mmCIF file of C-alpha atoms in Angstrom:
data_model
loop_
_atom_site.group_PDB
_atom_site.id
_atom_site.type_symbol
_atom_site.label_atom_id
_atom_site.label_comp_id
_atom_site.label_asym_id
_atom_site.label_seq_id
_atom_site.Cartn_x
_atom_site.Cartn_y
_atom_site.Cartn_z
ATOM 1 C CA UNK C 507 24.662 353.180 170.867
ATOM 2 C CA UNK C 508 23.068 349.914 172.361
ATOM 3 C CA UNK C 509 24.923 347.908 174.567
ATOM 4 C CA UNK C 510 26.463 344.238 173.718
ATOM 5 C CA UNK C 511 25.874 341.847 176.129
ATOM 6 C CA UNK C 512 29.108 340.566 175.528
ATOM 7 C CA UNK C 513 32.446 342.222 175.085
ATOM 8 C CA UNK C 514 35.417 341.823 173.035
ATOM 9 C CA UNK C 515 37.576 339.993 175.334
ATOM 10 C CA UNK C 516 35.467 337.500 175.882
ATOM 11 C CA UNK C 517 34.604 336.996 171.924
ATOM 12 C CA UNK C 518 38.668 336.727 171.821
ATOM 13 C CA UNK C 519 38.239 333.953 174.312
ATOM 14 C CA UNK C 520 35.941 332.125 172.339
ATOM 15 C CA UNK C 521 37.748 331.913 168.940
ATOM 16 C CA UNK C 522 38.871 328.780 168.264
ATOM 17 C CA UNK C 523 36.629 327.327 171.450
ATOM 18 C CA UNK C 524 33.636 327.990 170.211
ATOM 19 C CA UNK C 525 30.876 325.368 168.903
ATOM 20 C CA UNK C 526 29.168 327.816 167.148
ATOM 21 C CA UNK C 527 28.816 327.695 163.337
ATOM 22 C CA UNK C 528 27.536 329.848 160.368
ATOM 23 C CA UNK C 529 25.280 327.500 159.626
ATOM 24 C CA UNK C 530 23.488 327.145 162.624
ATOM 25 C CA UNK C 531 23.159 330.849 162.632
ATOM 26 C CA UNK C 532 21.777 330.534 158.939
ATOM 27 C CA UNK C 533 19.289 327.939 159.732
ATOM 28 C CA UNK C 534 17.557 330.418 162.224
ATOM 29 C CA UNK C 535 17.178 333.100 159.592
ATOM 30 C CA UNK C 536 13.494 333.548 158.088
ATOM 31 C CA UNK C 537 13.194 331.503 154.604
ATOM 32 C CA UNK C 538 11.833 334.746 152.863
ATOM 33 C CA UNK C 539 15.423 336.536 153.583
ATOM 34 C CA UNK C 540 16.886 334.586 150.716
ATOM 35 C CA UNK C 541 13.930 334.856 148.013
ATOM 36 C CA UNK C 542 14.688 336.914 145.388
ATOM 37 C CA UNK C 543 12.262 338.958 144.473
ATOM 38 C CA UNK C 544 12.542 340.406 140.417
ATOM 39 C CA UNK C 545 10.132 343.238 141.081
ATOM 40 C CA UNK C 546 12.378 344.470 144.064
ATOM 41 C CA UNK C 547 15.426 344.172 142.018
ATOM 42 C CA UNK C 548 14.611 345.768 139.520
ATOM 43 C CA UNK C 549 12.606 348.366 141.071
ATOM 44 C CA UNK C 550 16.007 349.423 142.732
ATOM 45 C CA UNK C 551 17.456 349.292 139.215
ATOM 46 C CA UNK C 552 15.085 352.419 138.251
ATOM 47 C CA UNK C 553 14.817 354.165 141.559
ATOM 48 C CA UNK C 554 19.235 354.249 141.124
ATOM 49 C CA UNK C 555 19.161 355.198 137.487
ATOM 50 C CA UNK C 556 16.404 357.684 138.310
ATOM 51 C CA UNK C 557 18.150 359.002 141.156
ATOM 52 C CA UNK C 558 21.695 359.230 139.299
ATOM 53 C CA UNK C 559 20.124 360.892 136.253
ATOM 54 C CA UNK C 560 18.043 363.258 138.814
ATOM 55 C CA UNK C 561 21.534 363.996 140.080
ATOM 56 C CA UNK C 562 23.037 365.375 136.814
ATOM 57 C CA UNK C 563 20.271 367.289 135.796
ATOM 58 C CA UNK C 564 20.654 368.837 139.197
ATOM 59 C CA UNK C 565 24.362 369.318 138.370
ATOM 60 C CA UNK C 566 23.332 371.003 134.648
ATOM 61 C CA UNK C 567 21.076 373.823 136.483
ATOM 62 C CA UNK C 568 22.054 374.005 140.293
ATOM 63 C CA UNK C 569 24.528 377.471 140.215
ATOM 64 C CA UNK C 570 28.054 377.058 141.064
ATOM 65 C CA UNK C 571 27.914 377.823 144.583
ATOM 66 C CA UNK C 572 25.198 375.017 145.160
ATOM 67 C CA UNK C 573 27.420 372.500 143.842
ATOM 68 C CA UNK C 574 28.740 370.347 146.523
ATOM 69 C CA UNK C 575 25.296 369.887 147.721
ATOM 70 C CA UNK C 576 24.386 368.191 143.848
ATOM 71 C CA UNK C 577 27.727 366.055 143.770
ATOM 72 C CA UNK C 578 27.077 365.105 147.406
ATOM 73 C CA UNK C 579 23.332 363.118 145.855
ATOM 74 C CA UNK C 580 24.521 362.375 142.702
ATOM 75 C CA UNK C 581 27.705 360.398 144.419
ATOM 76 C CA UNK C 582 25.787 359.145 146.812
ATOM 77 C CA UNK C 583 23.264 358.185 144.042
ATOM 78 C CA UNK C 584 26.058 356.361 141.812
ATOM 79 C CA UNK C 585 27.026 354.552 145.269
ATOM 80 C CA UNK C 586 23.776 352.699 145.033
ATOM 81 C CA UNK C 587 24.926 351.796 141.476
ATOM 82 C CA UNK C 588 27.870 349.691 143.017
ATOM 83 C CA UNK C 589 25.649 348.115 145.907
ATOM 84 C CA UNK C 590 23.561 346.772 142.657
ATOM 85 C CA UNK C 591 26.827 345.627 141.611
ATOM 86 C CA UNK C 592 27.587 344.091 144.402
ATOM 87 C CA UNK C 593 24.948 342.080 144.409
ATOM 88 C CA UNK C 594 25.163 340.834 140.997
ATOM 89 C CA UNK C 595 29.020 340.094 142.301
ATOM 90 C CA UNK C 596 27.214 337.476 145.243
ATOM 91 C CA UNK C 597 24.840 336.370 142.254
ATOM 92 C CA UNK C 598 21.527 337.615 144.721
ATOM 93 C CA UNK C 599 20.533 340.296 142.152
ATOM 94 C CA UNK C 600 19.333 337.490 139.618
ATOM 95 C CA UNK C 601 19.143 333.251 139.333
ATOM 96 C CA UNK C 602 20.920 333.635 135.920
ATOM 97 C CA UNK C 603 24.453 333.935 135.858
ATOM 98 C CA UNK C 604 24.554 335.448 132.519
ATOM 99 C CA UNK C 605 22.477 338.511 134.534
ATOM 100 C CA UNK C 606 23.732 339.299 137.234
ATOM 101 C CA UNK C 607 27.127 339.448 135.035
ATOM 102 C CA UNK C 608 25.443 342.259 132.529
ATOM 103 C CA UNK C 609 24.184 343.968 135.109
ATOM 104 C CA UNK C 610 26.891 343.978 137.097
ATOM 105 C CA UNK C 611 29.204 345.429 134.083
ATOM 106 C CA UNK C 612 26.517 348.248 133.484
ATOM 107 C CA UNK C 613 26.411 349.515 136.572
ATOM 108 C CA UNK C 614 30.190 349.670 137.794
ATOM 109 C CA UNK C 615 30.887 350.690 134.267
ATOM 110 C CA UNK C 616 30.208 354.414 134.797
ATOM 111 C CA UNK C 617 32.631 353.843 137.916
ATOM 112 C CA UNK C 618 35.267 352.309 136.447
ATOM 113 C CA UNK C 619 35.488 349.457 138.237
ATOM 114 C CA UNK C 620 36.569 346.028 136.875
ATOM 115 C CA UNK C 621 33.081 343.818 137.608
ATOM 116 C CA UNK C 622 34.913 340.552 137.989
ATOM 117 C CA UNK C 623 37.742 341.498 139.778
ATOM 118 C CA UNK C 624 36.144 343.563 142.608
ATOM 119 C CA UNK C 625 33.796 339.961 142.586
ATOM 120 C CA UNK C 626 36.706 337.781 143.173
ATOM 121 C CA UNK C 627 38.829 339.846 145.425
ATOM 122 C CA UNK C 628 35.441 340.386 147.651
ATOM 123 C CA UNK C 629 34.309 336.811 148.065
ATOM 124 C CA UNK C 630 38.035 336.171 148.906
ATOM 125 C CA UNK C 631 37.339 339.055 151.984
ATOM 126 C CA UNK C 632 34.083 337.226 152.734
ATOM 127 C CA UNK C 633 35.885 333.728 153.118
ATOM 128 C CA UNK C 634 38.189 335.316 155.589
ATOM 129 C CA UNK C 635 36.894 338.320 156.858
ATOM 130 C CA UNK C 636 38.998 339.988 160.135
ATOM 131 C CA UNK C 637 41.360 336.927 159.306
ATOM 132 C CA UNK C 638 44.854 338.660 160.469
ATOM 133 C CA UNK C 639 47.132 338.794 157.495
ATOM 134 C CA UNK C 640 44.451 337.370 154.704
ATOM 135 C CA UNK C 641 41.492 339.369 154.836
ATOM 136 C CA UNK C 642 42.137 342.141 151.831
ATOM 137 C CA UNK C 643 39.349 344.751 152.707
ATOM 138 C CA UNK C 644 40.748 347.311 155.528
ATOM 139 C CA UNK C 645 42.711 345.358 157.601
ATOM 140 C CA UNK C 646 45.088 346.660 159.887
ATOM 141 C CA UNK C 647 48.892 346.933 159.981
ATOM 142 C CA UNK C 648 50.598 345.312 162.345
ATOM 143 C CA UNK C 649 53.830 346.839 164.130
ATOM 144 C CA UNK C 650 55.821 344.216 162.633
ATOM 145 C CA UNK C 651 54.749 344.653 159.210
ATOM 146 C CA UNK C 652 55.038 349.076 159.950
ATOM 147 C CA UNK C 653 58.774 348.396 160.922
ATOM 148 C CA UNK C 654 59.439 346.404 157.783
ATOM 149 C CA UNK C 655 58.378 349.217 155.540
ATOM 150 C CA UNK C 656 60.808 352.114 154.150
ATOM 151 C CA UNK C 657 60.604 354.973 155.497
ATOM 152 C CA UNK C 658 58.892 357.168 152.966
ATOM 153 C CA UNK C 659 56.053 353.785 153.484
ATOM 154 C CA UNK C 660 56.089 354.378 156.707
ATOM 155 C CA UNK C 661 55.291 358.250 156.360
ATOM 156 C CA UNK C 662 52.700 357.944 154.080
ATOM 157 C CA UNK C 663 50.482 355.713 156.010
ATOM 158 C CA UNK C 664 50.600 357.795 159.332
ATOM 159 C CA UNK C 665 50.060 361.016 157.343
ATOM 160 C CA UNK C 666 46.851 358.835 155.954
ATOM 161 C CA UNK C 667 46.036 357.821 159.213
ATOM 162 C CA UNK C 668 46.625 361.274 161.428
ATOM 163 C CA UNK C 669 45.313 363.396 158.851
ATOM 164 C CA UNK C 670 42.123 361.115 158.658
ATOM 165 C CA UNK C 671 41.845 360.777 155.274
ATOM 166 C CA UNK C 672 39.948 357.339 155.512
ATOM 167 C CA UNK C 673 38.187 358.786 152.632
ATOM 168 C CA UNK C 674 40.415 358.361 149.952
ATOM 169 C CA UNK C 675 41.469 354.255 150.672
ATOM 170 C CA UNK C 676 39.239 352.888 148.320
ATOM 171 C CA UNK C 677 40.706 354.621 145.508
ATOM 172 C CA UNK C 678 44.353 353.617 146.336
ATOM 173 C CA UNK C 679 42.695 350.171 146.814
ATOM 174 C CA UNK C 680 40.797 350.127 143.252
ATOM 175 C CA UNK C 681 43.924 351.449 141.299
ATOM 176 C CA UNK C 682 46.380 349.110 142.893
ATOM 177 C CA UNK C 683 44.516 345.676 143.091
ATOM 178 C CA UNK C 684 41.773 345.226 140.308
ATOM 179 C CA UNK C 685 43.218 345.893 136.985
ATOM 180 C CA UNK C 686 46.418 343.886 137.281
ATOM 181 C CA UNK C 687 44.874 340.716 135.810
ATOM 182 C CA UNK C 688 48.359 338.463 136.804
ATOM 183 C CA UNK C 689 47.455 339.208 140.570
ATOM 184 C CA UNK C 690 44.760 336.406 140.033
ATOM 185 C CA UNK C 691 44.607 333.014 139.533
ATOM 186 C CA UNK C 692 44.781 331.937 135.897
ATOM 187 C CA UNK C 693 41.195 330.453 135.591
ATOM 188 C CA UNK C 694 40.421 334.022 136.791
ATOM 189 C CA UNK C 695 42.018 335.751 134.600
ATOM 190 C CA UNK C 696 40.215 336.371 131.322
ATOM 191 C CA UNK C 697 36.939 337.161 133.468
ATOM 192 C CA UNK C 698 39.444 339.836 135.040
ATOM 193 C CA UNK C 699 40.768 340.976 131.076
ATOM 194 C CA UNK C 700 36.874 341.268 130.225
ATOM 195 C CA UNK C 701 35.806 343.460 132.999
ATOM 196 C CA UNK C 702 38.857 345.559 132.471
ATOM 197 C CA UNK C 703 38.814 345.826 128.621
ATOM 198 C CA UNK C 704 34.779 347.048 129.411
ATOM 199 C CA UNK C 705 35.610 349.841 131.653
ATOM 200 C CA UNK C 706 38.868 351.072 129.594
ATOM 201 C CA UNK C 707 36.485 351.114 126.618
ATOM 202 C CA UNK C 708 34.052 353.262 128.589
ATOM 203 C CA UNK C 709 36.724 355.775 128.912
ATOM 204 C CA UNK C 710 38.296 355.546 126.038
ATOM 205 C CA UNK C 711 34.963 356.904 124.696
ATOM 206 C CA UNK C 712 32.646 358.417 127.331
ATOM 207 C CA UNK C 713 35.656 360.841 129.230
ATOM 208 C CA UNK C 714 36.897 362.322 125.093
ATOM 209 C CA UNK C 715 33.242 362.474 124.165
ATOM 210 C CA UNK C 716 32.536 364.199 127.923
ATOM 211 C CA UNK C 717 35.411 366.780 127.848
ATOM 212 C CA UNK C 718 34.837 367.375 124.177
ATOM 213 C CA UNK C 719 31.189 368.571 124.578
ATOM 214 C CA UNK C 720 31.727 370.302 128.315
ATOM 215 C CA UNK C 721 35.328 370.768 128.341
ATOM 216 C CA UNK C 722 37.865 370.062 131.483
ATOM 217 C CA UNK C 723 35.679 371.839 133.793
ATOM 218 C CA UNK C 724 32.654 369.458 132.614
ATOM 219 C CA UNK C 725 34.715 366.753 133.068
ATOM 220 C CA UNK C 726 35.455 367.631 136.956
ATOM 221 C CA UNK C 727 32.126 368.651 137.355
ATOM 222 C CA UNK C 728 29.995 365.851 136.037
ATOM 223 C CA UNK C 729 32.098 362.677 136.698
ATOM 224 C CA UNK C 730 35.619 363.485 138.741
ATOM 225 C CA UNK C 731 33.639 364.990 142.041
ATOM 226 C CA UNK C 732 30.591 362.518 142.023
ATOM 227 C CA UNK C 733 33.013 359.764 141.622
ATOM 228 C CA UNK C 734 35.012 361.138 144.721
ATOM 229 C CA UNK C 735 32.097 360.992 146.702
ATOM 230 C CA UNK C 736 31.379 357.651 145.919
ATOM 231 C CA UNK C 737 34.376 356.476 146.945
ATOM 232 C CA UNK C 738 34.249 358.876 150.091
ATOM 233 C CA UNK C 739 30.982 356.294 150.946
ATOM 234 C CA UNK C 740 32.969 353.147 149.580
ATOM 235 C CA UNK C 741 35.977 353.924 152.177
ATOM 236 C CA UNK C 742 33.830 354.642 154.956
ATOM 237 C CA UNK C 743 31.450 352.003 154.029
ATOM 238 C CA UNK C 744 34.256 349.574 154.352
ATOM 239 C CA UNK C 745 36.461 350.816 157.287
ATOM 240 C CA UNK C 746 33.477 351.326 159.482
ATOM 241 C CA UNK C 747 31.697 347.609 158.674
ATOM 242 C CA UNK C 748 34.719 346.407 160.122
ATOM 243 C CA UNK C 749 36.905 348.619 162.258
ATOM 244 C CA UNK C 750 36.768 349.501 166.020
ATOM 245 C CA UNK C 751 38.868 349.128 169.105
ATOM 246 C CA UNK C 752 37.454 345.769 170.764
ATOM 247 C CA UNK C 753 36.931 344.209 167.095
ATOM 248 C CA UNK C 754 39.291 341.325 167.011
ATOM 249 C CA UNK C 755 41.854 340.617 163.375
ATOM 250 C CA UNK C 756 42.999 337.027 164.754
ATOM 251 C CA UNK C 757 45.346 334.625 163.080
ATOM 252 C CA UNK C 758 44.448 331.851 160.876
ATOM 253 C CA UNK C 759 44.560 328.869 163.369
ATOM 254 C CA UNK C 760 42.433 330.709 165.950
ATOM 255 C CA UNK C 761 39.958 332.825 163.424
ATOM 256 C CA UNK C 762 36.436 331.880 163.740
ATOM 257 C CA UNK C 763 34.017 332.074 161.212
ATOM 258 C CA UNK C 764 30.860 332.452 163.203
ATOM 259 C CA UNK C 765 32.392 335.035 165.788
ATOM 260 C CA UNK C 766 34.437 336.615 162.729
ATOM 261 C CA UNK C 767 31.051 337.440 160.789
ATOM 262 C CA UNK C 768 29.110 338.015 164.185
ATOM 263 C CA UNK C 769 31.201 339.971 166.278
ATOM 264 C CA UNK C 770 33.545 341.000 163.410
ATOM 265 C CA UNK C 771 30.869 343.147 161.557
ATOM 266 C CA UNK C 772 29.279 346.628 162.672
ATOM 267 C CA UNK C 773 25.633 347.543 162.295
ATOM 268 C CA UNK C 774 26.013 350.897 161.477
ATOM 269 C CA UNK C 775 23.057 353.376 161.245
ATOM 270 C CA UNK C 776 23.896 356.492 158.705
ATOM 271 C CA UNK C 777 21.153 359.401 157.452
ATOM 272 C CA UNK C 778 18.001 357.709 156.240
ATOM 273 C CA UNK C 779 18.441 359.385 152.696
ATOM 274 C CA UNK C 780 22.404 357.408 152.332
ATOM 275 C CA UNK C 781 20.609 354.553 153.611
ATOM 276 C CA UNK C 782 17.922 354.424 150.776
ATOM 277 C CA UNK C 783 20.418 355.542 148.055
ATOM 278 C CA UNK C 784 22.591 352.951 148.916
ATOM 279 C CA UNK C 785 19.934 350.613 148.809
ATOM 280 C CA UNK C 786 20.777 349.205 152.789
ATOM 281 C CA UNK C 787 24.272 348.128 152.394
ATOM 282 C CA UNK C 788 24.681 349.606 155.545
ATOM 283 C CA UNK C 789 22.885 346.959 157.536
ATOM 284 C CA UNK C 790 26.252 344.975 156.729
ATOM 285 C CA UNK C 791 26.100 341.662 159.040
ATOM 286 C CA UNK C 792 23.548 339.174 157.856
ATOM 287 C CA UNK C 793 25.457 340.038 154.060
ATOM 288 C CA UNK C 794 28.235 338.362 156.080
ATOM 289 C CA UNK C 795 26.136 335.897 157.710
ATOM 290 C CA UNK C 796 25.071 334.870 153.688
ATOM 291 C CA UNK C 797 26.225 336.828 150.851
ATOM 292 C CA UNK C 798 22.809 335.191 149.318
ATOM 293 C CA UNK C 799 20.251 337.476 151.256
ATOM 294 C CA UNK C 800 19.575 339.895 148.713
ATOM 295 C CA UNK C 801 20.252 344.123 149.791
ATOM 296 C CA UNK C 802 16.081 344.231 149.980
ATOM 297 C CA UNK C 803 16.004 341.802 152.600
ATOM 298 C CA UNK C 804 19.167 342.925 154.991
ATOM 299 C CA UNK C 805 16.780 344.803 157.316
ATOM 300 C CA UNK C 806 14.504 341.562 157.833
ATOM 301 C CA UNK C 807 17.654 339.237 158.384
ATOM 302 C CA UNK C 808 19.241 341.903 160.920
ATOM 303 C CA UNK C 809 15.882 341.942 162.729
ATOM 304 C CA UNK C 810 16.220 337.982 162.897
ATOM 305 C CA UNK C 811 19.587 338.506 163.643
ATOM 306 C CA UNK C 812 19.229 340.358 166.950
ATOM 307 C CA UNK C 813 16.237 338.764 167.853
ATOM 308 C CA UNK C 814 18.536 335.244 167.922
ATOM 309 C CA UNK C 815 22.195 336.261 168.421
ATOM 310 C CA UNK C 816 22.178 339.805 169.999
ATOM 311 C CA UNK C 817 25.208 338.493 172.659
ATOM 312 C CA UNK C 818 27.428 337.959 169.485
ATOM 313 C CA UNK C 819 26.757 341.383 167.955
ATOM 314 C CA UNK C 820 29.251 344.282 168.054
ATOM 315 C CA UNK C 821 27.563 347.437 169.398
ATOM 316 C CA UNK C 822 25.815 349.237 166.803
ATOM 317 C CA UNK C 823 27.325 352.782 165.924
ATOM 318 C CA UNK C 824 25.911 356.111 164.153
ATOM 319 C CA UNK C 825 27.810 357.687 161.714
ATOM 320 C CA UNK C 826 29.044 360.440 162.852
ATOM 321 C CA UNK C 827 33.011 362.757 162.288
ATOM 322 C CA UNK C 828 33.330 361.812 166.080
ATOM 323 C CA UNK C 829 32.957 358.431 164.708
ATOM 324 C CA UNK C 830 35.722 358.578 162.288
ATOM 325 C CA UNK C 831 37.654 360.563 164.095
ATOM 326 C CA UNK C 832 37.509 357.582 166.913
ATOM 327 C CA UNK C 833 38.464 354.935 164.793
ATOM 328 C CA UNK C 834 41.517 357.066 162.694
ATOM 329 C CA UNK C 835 42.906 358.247 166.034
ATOM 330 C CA UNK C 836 42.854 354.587 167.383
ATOM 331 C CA UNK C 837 43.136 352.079 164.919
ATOM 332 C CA UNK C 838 46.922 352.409 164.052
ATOM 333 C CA UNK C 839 48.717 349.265 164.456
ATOM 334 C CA UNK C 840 46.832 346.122 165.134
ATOM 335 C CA UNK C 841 48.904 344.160 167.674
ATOM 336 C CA UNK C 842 48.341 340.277 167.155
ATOM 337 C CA UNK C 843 46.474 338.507 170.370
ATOM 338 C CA UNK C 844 46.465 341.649 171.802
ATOM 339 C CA UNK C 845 44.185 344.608 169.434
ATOM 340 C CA UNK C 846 45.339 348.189 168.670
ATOM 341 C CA UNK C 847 48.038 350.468 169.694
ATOM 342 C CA UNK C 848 48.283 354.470 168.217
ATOM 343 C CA UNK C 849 51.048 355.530 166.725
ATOM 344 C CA UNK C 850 52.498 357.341 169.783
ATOM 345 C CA UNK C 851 52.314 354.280 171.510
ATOM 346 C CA UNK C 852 54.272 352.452 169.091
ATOM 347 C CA UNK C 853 57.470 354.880 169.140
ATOM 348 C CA UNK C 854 57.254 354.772 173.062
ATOM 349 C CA UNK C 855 58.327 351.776 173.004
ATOM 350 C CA UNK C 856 61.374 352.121 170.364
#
């Protein structure tokens, strides 16, 4: 883990002092960072679909007991399906709209994920990102909101938290928040009705069709566990790009937006083989620097990135369980002004 020249506390001193600005930070990247490149695109288009279909042939010959292994790729394959999704979502897959909106449908489609409304709800996380109380990615809990809850609430999310199970929160978050099309503005809404009447109709005919020709078990063990794995690298993904002890969640009037993106988003580095199925999404900070650098140019822009602003960056982490295990035993209750206290912590003082 490299060292930051700078530490939390005095990033918390900054916000709201600072003369720093995204665009001046922008301005220093290299021009070729934001060039899309078609032949990059949509080479990553085949290398996914190769590597996803790859992954179920492995799945229709691997024996039973070699199993996880297969639904460990071929999730981990399906996750680079999203991050082409997501960058149709930030329109730096293609220059035409119309594009990056079909291929954006195709490739969540076999996730089941509503294109447009995981597109609106993350730009809204981009435009306030570690913004206490309005970024909607992970953000933390604060004691006031915990004591608020019921009590069967309040259960729930420390069994999540002490039993680490990080790695189900994206699913709670995809059920709960993108198929609701009245929890978004009405402009928004028959985008959202589009993207969800796509993926119902992909299971309405793919899961019958699926079970009909493989039966239950088919159904587990060619769609259910690979899509559990995906979303074991979406909630990861997303806790980790944004979650550690000394990383600030500030209020509105003293959030930054340089510091937030800067300081406020982890470099992680994972196994070389998630990294290339995922197509980079872990090199996560110049995406928030400009959601317009396209996933093939994230390692360039970091590079530019460090070389420029390395006293702004958050310490870069490796994935590890001691990693998640760090942040799940930690990252409880987010205490405004001050950062986060455990649970233990939070009934010593009741």
């Amino acid at each position: 883990m490299t060292t930051s020249i700078i530490n939390s506390q005095k990033v918390n001193n900054d916000l709201g002092n600072s003369d720093l600005r995204l665009k001046d930070i922008i301005k220093t990247l290299p021009r070729e960072c934001f060039q899309q490149n078609r032949r990059k695109a949509w080479m990553q288009v085949l290398f996914s679909v190769f590597a996803v279909g790859l992954g179920y042939f492995i799945l229709t010959i691997t024996p039973w007991f070699l199993l996880p292994i297969a639904w460990i790729f071929t999730g981990t394959a399906l996750t680079g399906f999203f991050v082409i999704g997501h960058d149709c979502g930030h329109r730096s897959f293609a220059k035409r709209r119309w594009v990056n909106d079909l291929v954006g449908h195709i490739f969540m489609m076999p996730l089941i994920y509503p294109f447009h409304s995981w597109r609106i709800k993350h730009n809204y996380h981009h435009t306030h990102t570690n913004k206490l109380d309005e970024d909607n990615a992970w953000h933390p809990i604060t004691p006031e909101v915990f004591a608020d809850w019921d009590k069967p609430r309040q259960s729930a999310f420390e069994l999540f938290m002490r039993k680490r199970l990080w790695w189900v929160g994206s699913i709670g978050h995809w059920a709960v928040v993108h198929f609701d099309w009245r929890n978004f503005k009405t402009k928004d809404q028959s985008s959202v009705k589009l993207s969800v009447a796509v993926v119902v109709l992909f299971a309405a005919i793919a899961f019958p069709l699926l079970i009909a020709t493989t039966g239950i078990w088919g159904f587990v063990k060619f769609w259910l566990m690979p899509w559990l794995v995906y979303h074991f690298w979406m909630s990861t993904f997303t806790i980790v790009h944004h979650t550690a002890s000394d990383v600030p969640f500030v209020a509105a009037n003293k959030w930054d937006e340089a510091l937030a993106q800067l300081f406020g988003t982890i470099h992680c580095d994972y196994p070389r083989w998630v990294e290339f199925l995922c197509h980079d999404i872990n090199v996560h900070v110049p995406h928030h620097i400009s959601t317009a650098i396209p996933s093939y140019n994230l390692r360039l822009a970091y590079s530019s990135i460090k070389e420029n602003w390395q006293p702004y960056l958050h310490n870069e982490c490796q994935f590890s369980w001691s990693l998640m295990k760090q942040i799940v035993d930690q990252c409880h209750l987010y205490k405004t002004d001050v950062g986060y206290e455990t649970f233990n912590e939070y009934y010593a003082k009741r």
